[in-house]
CSV table of C-alpha atoms and ligand atoms in Angstrom, one decimal:
chain,number,residue,atom,x,y,z
A,243,MET,CA,0.0,0.0,0.0
A,244,LYS,CA,1.2,3.5,-0.8
A,245,ALA,CA,2.1,5.6,2.2
A,246,PRO,CA,-0.4,8.4,2.9
A,247,ARG,CA,0.7,11.7,1.3
A,248,ILE,CA,2.6,14.2,3.3
A,249,TYR,CA,1.7,17.7,2.2
A,250,LEU,CA,3.5,21.0,2.2
A,251,SER,CA,1.0,22.8,4.4
A,252,LEU,CA,-2.5,21.9,5.3
A,253,ALA,CA,-5.4,23.6,7.2
A,254,HIS,CA,-5.4,22.7,10.9
A,255,MET,CA,-8.6,23.4,12.8
A,256,GLY,CA,-8.5,24.2,16.5
A,257,GLY,CA,-11.8,22.7,17.4
A,258,HIS,CA,-14.0,25.7,18.2
A,259,GLU,CA,-14.5,26.9,14.6
A,260,GLN,CA,-17.9,25.2,14.2
A,261,LYS,CA,-19.2,26.7,17.4
A,262,TYR,CA,-18.8,30.2,16.0
A,263,ILE,CA,-20.3,29.1,12.7
A,264,GLN,CA,-23.3,27.5,14.5
A,265,GLU,CA,-23.8,30.9,16.3
A,266,ALA,CA,-24.0,32.6,13.0
A,267,PHE,CA,-26.6,30.1,11.8
A,268,ASP,CA,-28.6,30.3,15.0
A,269,THR,CA,-28.8,34.1,14.8
A,270,ASN,CA,-29.2,34.1,11.0
A,271,TRP,CA,-26.1,36.3,10.5
A,272,VAL,CA,-25.4,34.7,7.2
A,273,ALA,CA,-24.0,37.9,5.6
A,274,PRO,CA,-20.8,39.8,4.8
A,275,LEU,CA,-20.9,41.4,8.2
A,276,GLY,CA,-22.0,40.4,11.7
A,277,PRO,CA,-20.7,39.5,15.2
A,278,ASN,CA,-18.1,37.0,13.9
A,279,VAL,CA,-16.5,39.6,11.6
A,280,ASP,CA,-16.4,42.1,14.5
A,281,GLY,CA,-15.1,39.4,16.8
A,282,PHE,CA,-12.4,38.2,14.4
A,283,GLU,CA,-11.2,41.8,13.8
A,284,ASN,CA,-11.0,42.4,17.6
A,285,ASP,CA,-9.1,39.2,18.0
A,286,LEU,CA,-6.6,40.2,15.3
A,287,GLU,CA,-6.2,43.7,16.8
A,288,ALA,CA,-5.6,42.3,20.2
A,289,SER,CA,-3.1,39.8,18.9
A,290,LEU,CA,-1.2,42.3,16.7
A,291,GLY,CA,-1.1,45.0,19.3
A,292,ASN,CA,0.7,48.3,18.5
A,293,GLU,CA,-2.8,50.0,18.5
A,294,VAL,CA,-3.7,48.8,15.0
A,295,HIS,CA,-7.1,48.6,13.4
A,296,VAL,CA,-8.2,45.7,11.2
A,297,ALA,CA,-10.7,45.2,8.3
A,298,ALA,CA,-11.5,41.6,7.6
A,299,LEU,CA,-11.8,41.0,3.8
A,300,THR,CA,-12.3,38.2,1.3
A,301,ALA,CA,-8.6,37.7,0.6
A,302,GLY,CA,-5.1,38.9,1.2
A,303,THR,CA,-5.1,40.0,-2.5
A,304,ALA,CA,-8.1,42.2,-1.8
A,305,ALA,CA,-6.3,43.7,1.2
A,306,LEU,CA,-3.3,44.6,-1.0
A,307,HIS,CA,-5.6,46.1,-3.6
A,308,LEU,CA,-7.5,48.3,-1.1
A,309,GLY,CA,-4.2,49.2,0.5
A,310,LEU,CA,-2.9,50.6,-2.8
A,311,ILE,CA,-6.3,52.4,-3.4
A,312,LEU,CA,-6.0,54.1,0.1
A,313,LEU,CA,-2.5,55.2,-0.7
A,314,GLY,CA,-3.9,56.9,-3.8
A,315,VAL,CA,-2.3,54.7,-6.4
A,316,GLU,CA,-3.5,55.5,-9.9
A,317,ALA,CA,-2.9,54.6,-13.5
A,318,GLY,CA,0.6,55.3,-14.5
A,319,ASP,CA,2.1,55.3,-11.0
A,320,GLU,CA,5.1,53.2,-10.1
A,321,ILE,CA,5.2,50.9,-7.1
A,322,LEU,CA,8.4,49.2,-5.8
A,323,CYS,CA,7.7,45.6,-5.1
A,324,GLN,CA,9.9,42.7,-3.8
A,325,SER,CA,10.6,40.5,-6.8
A,326,PHE,CA,11.0,37.3,-4.7
A,327,THR,CA,7.4,36.7,-3.8
A,328,PHE,CA,4.0,35.2,-4.8
A,329,SER,CA,2.3,36.9,-7.8
A,330,ALA,CA,-0.5,38.2,-5.5
A,331,SER,CA,2.0,40.8,-4.1
A,332,ALA,CA,2.3,42.4,-7.5
A,333,ASN,CA,-1.0,41.8,-9.3
A,334,PRO,CA,-3.0,44.5,-7.4
A,335,ILE,CA,-0.5,47.1,-8.7
A,336,VAL,CA,-1.7,46.2,-12.2
A,337,TYR,CA,-5.4,46.2,-11.1
A,338,GLN,CA,-4.8,49.9,-10.5
A,339,GLY,CA,-3.2,50.5,-13.9
A,340,ALA,CA,0.0,51.2,-12.1
A,341,ARG,CA,3.4,49.6,-12.9
A,342,PRO,CA,5.4,47.3,-10.7
A,343,VAL,CA,9.2,48.0,-10.4
A,344,PHE,CA,10.8,44.9,-9.0
A,345,VAL,CA,13.6,44.9,-6.5
A,346,ASP,CA,15.9,42.0,-5.5
A,347,SER,CA,16.3,40.4,-2.1
A,348,GLU,CA,19.2,40.5,0.3
A,349,PRO,CA,20.7,37.1,1.4
A,350,ASP,CA,20.0,37.2,5.2
A,351,THR,CA,16.2,37.3,5.3
A,352,TRP,CA,15.6,36.7,1.5
A,353,ASN,CA,13.4,39.8,1.6
A,354,LEU,CA,13.5,43.3,0.0
A,355,SER,CA,17.1,44.5,-0.2
A,356,PRO,CA,17.4,48.0,1.4
A,357,GLU,CA,20.4,48.8,-0.9
A,358,TYR,CA,18.7,47.9,-4.2
A,359,MET,CA,15.5,49.5,-2.9
A,360,GLU,CA,17.3,52.8,-2.4
A,361,GLU,CA,19.0,52.5,-5.8
A,362,ALA,CA,15.6,52.0,-7.4
A,363,VAL,CA,14.0,54.9,-5.5
A,364,ARG,CA,16.9,57.2,-6.7
A,365,ASP,CA,16.9,56.0,-10.2
A,366,ARG,CA,13.1,56.3,-10.6
A,367,ILE,CA,13.2,59.8,-9.2
A,368,LYS,CA,16.0,60.7,-11.6
A,369,LYS,CA,13.9,59.3,-14.5
A,370,GLY,CA,11.1,61.6,-13.4
A,371,LYS,CA,8.7,59.6,-11.3
A,372,LYS,CA,8.9,59.0,-7.5
A,373,PRO,CA,7.5,55.6,-6.5
A,374,LYS,CA,4.0,55.9,-4.9
A,375,ALA,CA,4.5,53.0,-2.5
A,376,ILE,CA,6.9,50.2,-1.5
A,377,ILE,CA,5.8,46.6,-0.9
A,378,PRO,CA,8.2,44.5,1.2
A,379,VAL,CA,7.2,40.9,1.9
A,380,HIS,CA,7.9,38.8,5.0
A,381,LEU,CA,8.4,35.7,2.9
A,382,TYR,CA,7.9,32.3,4.5
A,383,GLY,CA,7.3,34.2,7.8
A,384,MET,CA,10.7,35.7,7.9
A,385,PRO,CA,10.6,39.4,8.8
A,386,ALA,CA,12.1,41.8,6.3
A,387,LYS,CA,14.8,44.3,7.4
A,388,MET,CA,12.1,46.8,8.3
A,389,ASP,CA,14.3,49.4,10.1
A,390,GLU,CA,16.4,49.9,7.1
A,391,ILE,CA,13.5,49.8,4.7
A,392,LEU,CA,11.4,52.2,6.7
A,393,SER,CA,14.2,54.6,7.3
A,394,ILE,CA,14.9,54.9,3.5
A,395,ALA,CA,11.1,55.1,2.7
A,396,ASN,CA,10.6,57.8,5.3
A,397,ARG,CA,13.6,59.8,4.0
A,398,TYR,CA,12.0,59.8,0.6
A,399,GLU,CA,8.4,60.1,2.0
A,400,ILE,CA,7.1,57.0,0.3
A,401,PRO,CA,4.5,54.9,2.2
A,402,VAL,CA,5.2,51.2,2.9
A,403,LEU,CA,2.5,48.5,2.4
A,404,GLU,CA,3.7,45.3,4.1
A,405,ASP,CA,2.8,42.1,2.5
A,406,ALA,CA,2.4,40.1,5.8
A,407,ALA,CA,0.3,37.4,4.1
A,408,GLU,CA,2.7,34.7,5.3
A,409,ALA,CA,3.8,36.3,8.6
A,410,LEU,CA,1.0,36.4,11.1
A,411,GLY,CA,2.7,35.7,14.4
A,412,SER,CA,6.2,36.8,13.2
A,413,VAL,CA,7.9,39.5,15.1
A,414,TYR,CA,10.6,42.1,14.2
A,415,LYS,CA,12.5,43.7,17.1
A,416,GLY,CA,9.7,43.0,19.5
A,417,VAL,CA,7.0,44.4,17.1
A,418,ASN,CA,4.5,42.2,15.2
A,419,CYS,CA,4.9,42.0,11.5
A,420,GLY,CA,1.8,43.6,9.9
A,421,THR,CA,2.0,46.6,12.2
A,422,LEU,CA,5.3,48.2,11.0
A,423,GLY,CA,4.3,49.9,7.7
A,424,GLN,CA,1.6,52.5,7.0
A,425,LEU,CA,-0.6,49.6,6.0
A,426,ALA,CA,-0.3,45.8,5.9
A,427,ALA,CA,-2.1,42.8,4.3
A,428,LEU,CA,-2.7,39.5,6.0
A,429,SER,CA,-4.0,36.3,4.4
A,430,PHE,CA,-6.0,33.4,5.7
A,431,ASN,CA,-6.0,31.3,2.6
A,432,GLY,CA,-6.2,27.5,3.0
A,433,ASN,CA,-2.4,26.8,3.4
A,434,LYS,CA,-1.4,29.8,5.6
A,435,ILE,CA,-0.5,29.6,9.3
A,436,ILE,CA,-4.1,30.0,10.2
A,437,THR,CA,-6.9,29.8,7.7
A,438,THR,CA,-10.6,30.8,7.2
A,439,SER,CA,-10.7,28.7,4.0
A,440,GLY,CA,-10.1,31.9,2.1
A,441,GLY,CA,-9.8,35.4,3.5
A,442,GLY,CA,-7.6,38.3,4.3
A,443,ALA,CA,-7.3,41.5,6.3
A,444,LEU,CA,-6.0,45.0,6.0
A,445,VAL,CA,-4.2,46.4,9.0
A,446,SER,CA,-3.2,50.0,9.9
A,447,LYS,CA,-2.6,52.2,12.9
A,448,ASN,CA,-4.5,54.9,10.9
A,449,GLU,CA,-8.2,54.3,11.8
A,450,ALA,CA,-9.4,56.5,9.0
A,451,TYR,CA,-7.7,54.1,6.5
A,452,ILE,CA,-9.5,51.1,8.0
A,453,ARG,CA,-12.9,52.9,8.1
A,454,LYS,CA,-12.5,53.8,4.5
A,455,ALA,CA,-11.4,50.2,3.6
A,456,ARG,CA,-14.6,48.8,5.2
A,457,PHE,CA,-16.6,51.4,3.2
A,458,LEU,CA,-14.9,50.6,-0.1
A,459,ALA,CA,-15.2,46.8,0.6
A,460,THR,CA,-19.0,47.0,0.9
A,461,GLN,CA,-19.7,48.7,-2.5
A,462,ALA,CA,-19.0,52.2,-1.3
A,463,ARG,CA,-22.5,53.1,-0.3
A,464,ASP,CA,-23.0,56.7,0.8
A,465,THR,CA,-25.2,57.4,3.8
A,466,ALA,CA,-28.7,57.7,2.3
A,467,PRO,CA,-31.9,55.6,2.4
A,468,HIS,CA,-31.5,54.7,-1.3
A,469,TYR,CA,-28.4,53.4,-3.0
A,470,GLN,CA,-26.1,56.4,-3.5
A,471,HIS,CA,-22.5,56.2,-4.7
A,472,SER,CA,-19.8,58.7,-5.0
A,473,HIS,CA,-16.9,56.2,-5.1
A,474,ILE,CA,-16.2,53.0,-7.1
A,475,GLY,CA,-16.9,50.2,-4.6
A,476,TYR,CA,-15.7,46.6,-4.2
A,477,ASN,CA,-17.3,43.5,-2.8
A,478,TYR,CA,-14.4,42.5,-0.6
A,479,ARG,CA,-15.9,42.2,2.9
A,480,MET,CA,-15.4,38.9,4.8
A,481,SER,CA,-18.5,36.8,5.4
A,482,ASN,CA,-19.7,36.2,8.9
A,483,ILE,CA,-19.5,32.4,8.4
A,484,VAL,CA,-15.9,32.6,7.2
A,485,ALA,CA,-15.0,34.9,10.1
A,486,GLY,CA,-16.4,32.2,12.5
A,487,ILE,CA,-13.6,29.9,11.3
A,488,GLY,CA,-11.2,32.8,11.9
A,489,ARG,CA,-12.3,33.2,15.5
A,490,GLY,CA,-11.7,29.6,16.2
A,491,GLN,CA,-8.3,29.7,14.5
A,492,MET,CA,-7.2,32.8,16.6
A,493,GLU,CA,-7.6,30.7,19.7
A,494,VAL,CA,-4.8,28.4,18.5
A,495,LEU,CA,-2.5,30.9,16.6
A,496,ALA,CA,0.2,30.8,19.3
A,497,GLN,CA,0.1,27.0,19.2
A,498,ARG,CA,0.4,27.0,15.4
A,499,VAL,CA,3.4,29.3,15.5
A,500,ALA,CA,5.0,27.0,18.1
A,501,GLN,CA,4.3,23.9,16.1
A,502,ARG,CA,5.8,25.3,12.9
A,503,ARG,CA,8.9,26.6,14.8
A,504,LYS,CA,9.3,23.1,16.2
A,505,ASN,CA,9.2,21.6,12.7
A,506,ASN,CA,11.9,24.0,11.7
A,507,GLN,CA,14.0,23.0,14.7
A,508,TYR,CA,13.6,19.4,13.8
A,509,TYR,CA,14.8,19.9,10.2
A,510,ARG,CA,17.7,22.1,11.3
A,511,LYS,CA,18.8,19.5,13.8
A,512,HIS,CA,18.7,16.6,11.3
A,513,LEU,CA,19.8,18.3,8.1
A,514,SER,CA,22.4,20.9,9.1
A,515,GLY,CA,25.1,18.3,9.2
A,516,ILE,CA,24.7,17.5,5.5
A,517,LYS,CA,27.3,19.3,3.4
A,518,GLY,CA,25.7,21.5,0.8
A,519,ILE,CA,22.3,21.9,2.6
A,520,THR,CA,21.5,25.0,4.5
A,521,CYS,CA,18.3,25.8,6.4
A,522,HIS,CA,16.9,29.3,6.1
A,523,THR,CA,17.4,30.7,9.6
A,524,GLU,CA,16.7,33.9,11.5
A,525,PRO,CA,19.8,36.2,11.0
A,526,SER,CA,19.7,37.5,14.6
A,527,ALA,CA,17.6,37.7,17.7
A,528,ASP,CA,15.9,40.8,16.1
A,529,PHE,CA,14.0,38.4,13.8
A,530,PHE,CA,11.3,36.0,15.1
A,531,SER,CA,9.9,33.9,12.2
A,532,ASN,CA,6.6,32.0,12.4
A,533,TYR,CA,8.5,29.6,10.1
A,534,TRP,CA,5.3,29.2,8.0
A,535,LEU,CA,7.4,27.1,5.6
A,536,THR,CA,10.8,25.6,6.4
A,537,SER,CA,13.0,26.0,3.3
A,538,ILE,CA,16.5,24.8,2.5
A,539,ILE,CA,19.1,25.7,0.0
A,540,VAL,CA,20.8,22.8,-1.9
A,541,ASP,CA,24.2,23.8,-3.4
A,542,PRO,CA,25.1,21.2,-6.1
A,543,LYS,CA,28.8,22.4,-5.9
A,544,GLN,CA,28.9,21.0,-2.4
A,545,THR,CA,26.5,18.0,-2.7
A,546,GLY,CA,28.4,16.2,-5.4
A,547,GLY,CA,26.0,17.5,-8.0
A,548,LEU,CA,22.7,16.7,-6.3
A,549,THR,CA,20.2,19.5,-7.0
A,550,ARG,CA,17.1,20.7,-5.2
A,551,GLU,CA,15.2,19.1,-8.1
A,552,ASN,CA,16.8,15.7,-7.4
A,553,LEU,CA,15.6,16.1,-3.8
A,554,ARG,CA,12.1,17.2,-4.8
A,555,LEU,CA,11.7,14.1,-7.1
A,556,ALA,CA,13.0,11.7,-4.5
A,557,LEU,CA,10.5,13.1,-2.0
A,558,GLU,CA,7.7,13.0,-4.6
A,559,LYS,CA,8.5,9.3,-5.2
A,560,ALA,CA,7.8,8.7,-1.5
A,561,ASN,CA,4.5,10.6,-1.8
A,562,ILE,CA,5.9,13.7,0.0
A,563,GLU,CA,5.1,17.1,-1.3
A,564,SER,CA,7.9,19.7,-1.5
A,565,ARG,CA,8.1,22.8,-3.7
A,566,PRO,CA,10.7,25.1,-5.2
A,567,LEU,CA,10.9,28.6,-3.7
A,568,TRP,CA,8.9,31.3,-5.4
A,569,LYS,CA,10.0,32.2,-8.9
A,570,PRO,CA,10.9,35.9,-8.8
A,571,MET,CA,8.4,38.2,-10.5
A,572,HIS,CA,11.0,39.8,-12.8
A,573,LEU,CA,11.4,36.3,-14.4
A,574,GLN,CA,7.7,35.8,-14.9
A,575,PRO,CA,6.5,36.1,-18.5
A,576,ILE,CA,3.6,38.5,-17.5
A,577,PHE,CA,6.1,40.9,-15.9
A,578,ALA,CA,8.9,40.6,-18.4
A,579,SER,CA,8.7,44.2,-19.5
A,580,CYS,CA,8.9,45.6,-15.9
A,581,SER,CA,12.0,47.3,-14.6
A,582,TYR,CA,14.2,45.4,-12.1
A,583,TYR,CA,16.9,46.5,-9.7
A,584,GLY,CA,19.3,43.9,-8.3
A,585,GLU,CA,21.5,41.1,-9.2
A,586,LYS,CA,21.0,37.4,-8.8
A,587,VAL,CA,20.1,36.9,-5.1
A,588,SER,CA,16.4,35.9,-5.8
A,589,GLU,CA,17.3,34.1,-9.0
A,590,THR,CA,19.8,31.9,-7.1
A,591,LEU,CA,17.3,31.3,-4.3
A,592,PHE,CA,14.8,30.1,-6.9
A,593,ASP,CA,17.5,27.8,-8.5
A,594,LYS,CA,18.6,26.2,-5.3
A,595,GLY,CA,15.8,26.4,-2.8
A,596,LEU,CA,13.2,23.9,-1.7
A,597,CYS,CA,10.3,24.2,0.8
A,598,LEU,CA,9.8,21.2,2.9
A,599,PRO,CA,6.5,19.9,4.5
A,600,SER,CA,5.8,22.4,7.3
A,601,GLY,CA,2.2,22.0,8.4
A,602,SER,CA,1.4,22.4,12.1
A,603,ALA,CA,-0.3,19.0,12.2
A,604,LEU,CA,2.8,17.0,11.0
A,605,THR,CA,3.8,14.2,13.4
A,606,GLU,CA,7.4,13.5,14.4
A,607,ASN,CA,7.1,10.3,12.4
A,608,GLU,CA,6.2,12.2,9.3
A,609,LEU,CA,9.1,14.7,9.8
A,610,LYS,CA,11.4,11.7,10.2
A,611,GLN,CA,10.2,10.2,6.9
A,612,VAL,CA,11.1,13.5,5.1
A,613,VAL,CA,14.5,13.7,6.8
A,614,ASP,CA,15.2,10.0,6.2
A,615,ILE,CA,14.7,10.4,2.4
A,616,ILE,CA,17.1,13.4,2.3
A,617,GLN,CA,19.7,11.7,4.5
A,618,ASN,CA,19.6,8.6,2.4
A,619,MET,CA,20.4,10.5,-0.7
A,620,PHE,CA,23.7,11.6,0.9
A,621,ARG,CA,24.7,8.1,2.1
A,622,LEU,CA,27.4,6.5,0.0
B,815,LIG,C1,-1.1,34.1,0.0
B,815,LIG,C2,-0.3,35.3,-0.3
B,815,LIG,C3,-1.0,36.4,-0.8
B,815,LIG,C4,-2.4,36.5,-1.2
B,815,LIG,O1,-3.3,36.1,-0.2
B,815,LIG,P1,-4.7,35.5,-0.7
B,815,LIG,O2,-5.5,35.5,0.6
B,815,LIG,O3,-4.5,34.2,-1.2
B,815,LIG,O4,-5.4,36.4,-1.7
B,815,LIG,C5,-0.2,37.6,-1.1
B,815,LIG,N1,1.1,37.6,-0.8
B,815,LIG,C6,1.8,36.5,-0.4
B,815,LIG,C7,3.2,36.6,-0.2
B,815,LIG,C8,1.1,35.3,-0.1
B,815,LIG,O5,1.8,34.2,0.3
């Protein structure tokens, strides 16, 4: 019999999700607003701290889109965006008719390089257009170098929209990711650290932004007994059913972070002795990653020619899912004509990197199966 599949990252319910959904049914709050939406937003605000306000939305992508709208991004504007990311970081720029300008990563966190970012800001200004916003990403849960990024952004007076879709529960210098920039987007898609099946949230210390986000996300209805509109609206508000899942998941967020960090420790303990394999690790005590996904770099020059693709295929043969790191946006066909600042940091990560199964429900036996396959490949 074939071994049951080990997945990269699966939904992991806490147990009370259905209680909140039942309440919604019992009170007939089956709508894109209601007590679960309010409750979920309150839970997120309490968990993130730093006096933020939160609007629960249909998706992280919707949160990024509304974030750009709130920052006044319009057709023809330019937005600096981390190239090494999932396409949803960049797509909302194009929804606004604006142009992404991609920036390479730095090798410590794998996130937005402050040096290349500053080079990009200067060069775009010289070419006649100051970027309207900057999107750093806390990829795989690893906080970006936010002090450096924010100090450059502030010097040039450019707002920062954090893509914290993968980083709920990650902390940078004692402050939660998602509360560092002017605005931030969270995601609760099916494979994220906690999930509502699909969903997202926009976060900001500026309450006016969040009030306006809720207004725009519910079709931008002016105050009037009839339907009156003076803005283009969106149907982006989270449903009260989905938010019920979120309330249940918030009860176990701290546990989920602890479980993913434990996975990461296990992999580091058992793989770090292998020549040519390095685990992506927090660069210093300033960085606390939720380790949403544990990822490794496989350097064929040191492994005797073994590549990350050899590892991926060997794991797949044992019915274990693993995945190459994100393919940088400046290498994607759809963004081929966009400007790019950097060298080959993100390209090298894509060539050599692999994400290992990292779900919070993985058993030690399952982690051992993954490690055994990799260790066996290096046995003579
Ligand atoms: C998941 C993700 C998003 C999009 O979130 P959705 O809720 O799926 O729309 C955006 N950016 C990054 C980096 C993500 O991983």
